[in-house]
Amino acid sequence: MSGQIDTQSLIASMGDVVGQSYLLTDTEKKQPYTKGFRFGSGEALAVVRPATLVEIWKVLKLCVEADVAVIMQAANTGLTGGSTPDGKDYDRPLVIISTMRIDQIQLIDEGKQIVGLAGSTLFGLEEKLAPYGREPHSVIGSSCIGASIVGGICNNSGGALVKRGPAYTELSLFAQIDESGNLSLVNNLGIELGDSPEEILANLEQQNYAAENVQFPALRASDNEYDERVRDVDSDTPSRFNNDGRRLHEASGCAGKLAVFAVRLDTFPIPDKKQVFYVGSNDSAMFTKIRRDILSTFKNLPDSGEYLHRDCYDVSRKYGKDMFIVINKLGAKFIPKLFAFKRKFDAFTDKFGFLPNKMSDRVMQYMSYLFPGHLPARMEVYRDKYQHHWILEMSNDGVDEARAYLTEFFKTNEGSFFECTEDEADKAILHRFVAGGAIGRYHIMNSKDVGAMMTIDVALRRNDPDWFEVLPEEIDEQIDTKLYYGHLFCHVMHQNYVLKKGVDAKKLKNQILDTFDARNAEYPAEHNVGHEYFAKDALKSFYRSLDPTNSFNPGIGKTTKLKNWAEHSDSCCGGHD
């Protein structure tokens, strides 16, 4: 489009499609959509909240005709800012399309597969599948904060479950803009839904299709090869990471470079029997051996194996206490409402210049002190006794296999374990999964005394014995606090660093990333590049192939924000690293 974009005409037209109350142009009302869950923020011309898939399509057509950029946004729970704008240096106006009003989930083959529409959530999927004795790819963790199904696919989200690998499908329905700027709808769901875009979208949303319209092509609806991959403990490459070309396919890993309307996924049977083993040691080499033995010799893979260092245990206990109590008492379903309230509360208190930022976190932290200790006594004993904690969950025949192995192992090796009661198991797992938010809270509450905070998720080589990081002295001396947790069987570690005051965070982060490069590790592992990491060449090429005009989510992975992938020049903002 040549000449000045008529933004007012575009805004009016989008309002006609979705209704004026679902078109946001006020800065304060846009903020929950223009600011990332933990990282990043920017500006948008408008936020549009369609009620149907057809409305999304109509808004997309208007945006393409007006030559504006588009960010497709679901729950906005990402940790690297990948579904929000990044700064102000875009060469076109930018519109955010929020999909969260479109949360329908459809069952296929008695729940063995599902179709999740654009705004459907993991928590909603857990509820939908429970009567069928099945569960989704990811449970707890992401689902606690209301993460979306489509968002997980678009970002190859990893999750904690050892047997299932990254979120992945080759069956999806999406819109794409070609090199000539033409918008088209691609139906690769494996369901016959009609011919025209509006017919296809309406038929899907209204479930206007019969069983015979559902095909079962030789395409994957999950990473069904991951169990073999994670067992290969002698491989010198990581088991899963965002830049892995084997799991970049259309919607999967697209990071918003397509407008994804729906995805089709496998589901998994809920085990008949589960048991959580709580393992402690002061020697990281013990966990190295246990990991290798279980992955290479057990007949049954673990369901999960979540690591927590003692320092992270302590921060999670103190600064994640309120979130733990809320989830434990009210259920995960309450969390999205709580986060919505926190955003509104912070927006209100930010108007008062004399109040500190993140006021909701400060209030909730002080309120948490009113409650008694919330963790099981046996966990607290292990906290005092061991620096390394491992929450090992087995199911079905794997329970007896793990019990026999651990009993024999700790007869001659340092450390010990206990079998959790159901209550202890729930609380151990929940304690681990509030750790991420607790670290952010720790930084907020101690911001006067410390410098910046960095969070890096890294995928180590499957054969790397040194999973517990020991930094060079010149790096270590610049860090105030190191907090480690992660998915130890998959060798995906979440490494959090609170720096000392005055330390150059960008310079230090590059130094730390250099240490990962030297170990042939990959990063990010499961949170995707967002606006925090550079997309490597293979990932950048994938993005360009999906979106040749750079109209969807421009700038992702620190790529150019300019149309047609033009590079920044001195006359246009000078980059965005």
CSV table of N, CA and C in Angstrom, one decimal, residues 10 17 36 57 84 89 94 110 114 116 147 171 181 187 221-222 254 268 334 336 379 388 451-452 518 529 542 566:
chain,number,residue,atom,x,y,z
A,10,LEU,N,-9.3,2.1,9.5
A,10,LEU,CA,-9.1,0.8,9.9
A,10,LEU,C,-9.7,0.5,11.2
A,17,VAL,N,-16.6,-5.0,12.9
A,17,VAL,CA,-16.5,-6.5,12.8
A,17,VAL,C,-16.8,-7.1,14.2
A,36,GLY,N,4.3,-7.8,28.4
A,36,GLY,CA,4.5,-9.2,28.5
A,36,GLY,C,4.3,-9.7,30.0
A,57,TRP,N,-10.8,-13.8,10.9
A,57,TRP,CA,-10.5,-13.8,9.5
A,57,TRP,C,-10.8,-12.4,8.9
A,84,THR,N,4.0,-10.1,22.5
A,84,THR,CA,3.7,-8.7,22.7
A,84,THR,C,4.6,-7.8,21.8
A,89,ASP,N,9.9,0.9,17.5
A,89,ASP,CA,10.6,1.0,16.2
A,89,ASP,C,10.1,0.1,15.1
A,94,LEU,N,0.8,-1.4,14.3
A,94,LEU,CA,0.7,-2.8,14.7
A,94,LEU,C,-0.6,-3.0,15.4
A,110,GLU,N,-13.5,-40.2,20.6
A,110,GLU,CA,-13.7,-40.4,22.1
A,110,GLU,C,-12.6,-39.8,22.9
A,114,ILE,N,-7.9,-34.1,20.1
A,114,ILE,CA,-8.8,-32.9,20.3
A,114,ILE,C,-8.4,-31.9,19.3
A,116,GLY,N,-8.2,-27.9,19.4
A,116,GLY,CA,-8.3,-26.7,20.2
A,116,GLY,C,-8.3,-25.5,19.4
A,147,ALA,N,-2.2,-20.9,30.4
A,147,ALA,CA,-1.6,-20.9,29.1
A,147,ALA,C,-2.5,-21.5,28.1
A,171,LEU,N,-1.0,-31.1,12.2
A,171,LEU,CA,-2.4,-30.9,11.9
A,171,LEU,C,-2.9,-29.6,12.4
A,181,GLY,N,1.8,-10.5,-0.7
A,181,GLY,CA,0.9,-9.8,0.2
A,181,GLY,C,-0.5,-10.3,0.2
A,187,ASN,N,-6.1,-25.3,5.4
A,187,ASN,CA,-6.7,-26.2,6.2
A,187,ASN,C,-5.9,-27.5,6.2
A,221,ALA,N,0.4,-35.8,15.6
A,221,ALA,CA,-0.3,-34.9,16.4
A,221,ALA,C,0.3,-34.8,17.7
A,222,SER,N,1.5,-35.3,17.8
A,222,SER,CA,2.4,-35.1,19.0
A,222,SER,C,3.8,-35.6,18.6
A,254,CYS,N,6.1,-21.8,15.0
A,254,CYS,CA,6.0,-20.6,14.1
A,254,CYS,C,6.1,-19.3,14.9
A,268,PHE,N,-3.6,-38.3,26.1
A,268,PHE,CA,-2.8,-39.4,26.7
A,268,PHE,C,-3.7,-40.0,27.9
A,334,PHE,N,-8.5,-20.6,39.4
A,334,PHE,CA,-8.5,-19.2,39.9
A,334,PHE,C,-7.4,-18.3,39.5
A,336,PRO,N,-5.8,-17.4,36.5
A,336,PRO,CA,-6.0,-16.4,35.5
A,336,PRO,C,-6.8,-15.2,36.0
A,379,MET,N,9.7,-32.9,53.7
A,379,MET,CA,10.4,-32.1,52.7
A,379,MET,C,11.3,-31.1,53.4
A,388,HIS,N,20.5,-30.8,46.9
A,388,HIS,CA,19.9,-31.1,45.6
A,388,HIS,C,18.6,-31.9,45.9
A,451,GLY,N,21.0,-6.0,41.6
A,451,GLY,CA,20.9,-5.4,40.3
A,451,GLY,C,19.9,-6.2,39.5
A,452,ALA,N,20.1,-6.3,38.2
A,452,ALA,CA,19.1,-6.9,37.3
A,452,ALA,C,19.0,-8.4,37.6
A,518,ALA,N,30.2,-23.1,24.5
A,518,ALA,CA,31.4,-24.0,24.7
A,518,ALA,C,31.1,-25.4,25.0
A,529,VAL,N,12.4,-17.9,21.5
A,529,VAL,CA,13.3,-16.8,21.5
A,529,VAL,C,12.6,-15.5,21.9
A,542,PHE,N,13.2,-20.4,8.8
A,542,PHE,CA,11.8,-21.0,9.0
A,542,PHE,C,10.8,-19.9,9.1
A,566,ALA,N,13.4,-6.2,5.3
A,566,ALA,CA,14.5,-5.2,5.1
A,566,ALA,C,15.2,-5.0,6.4
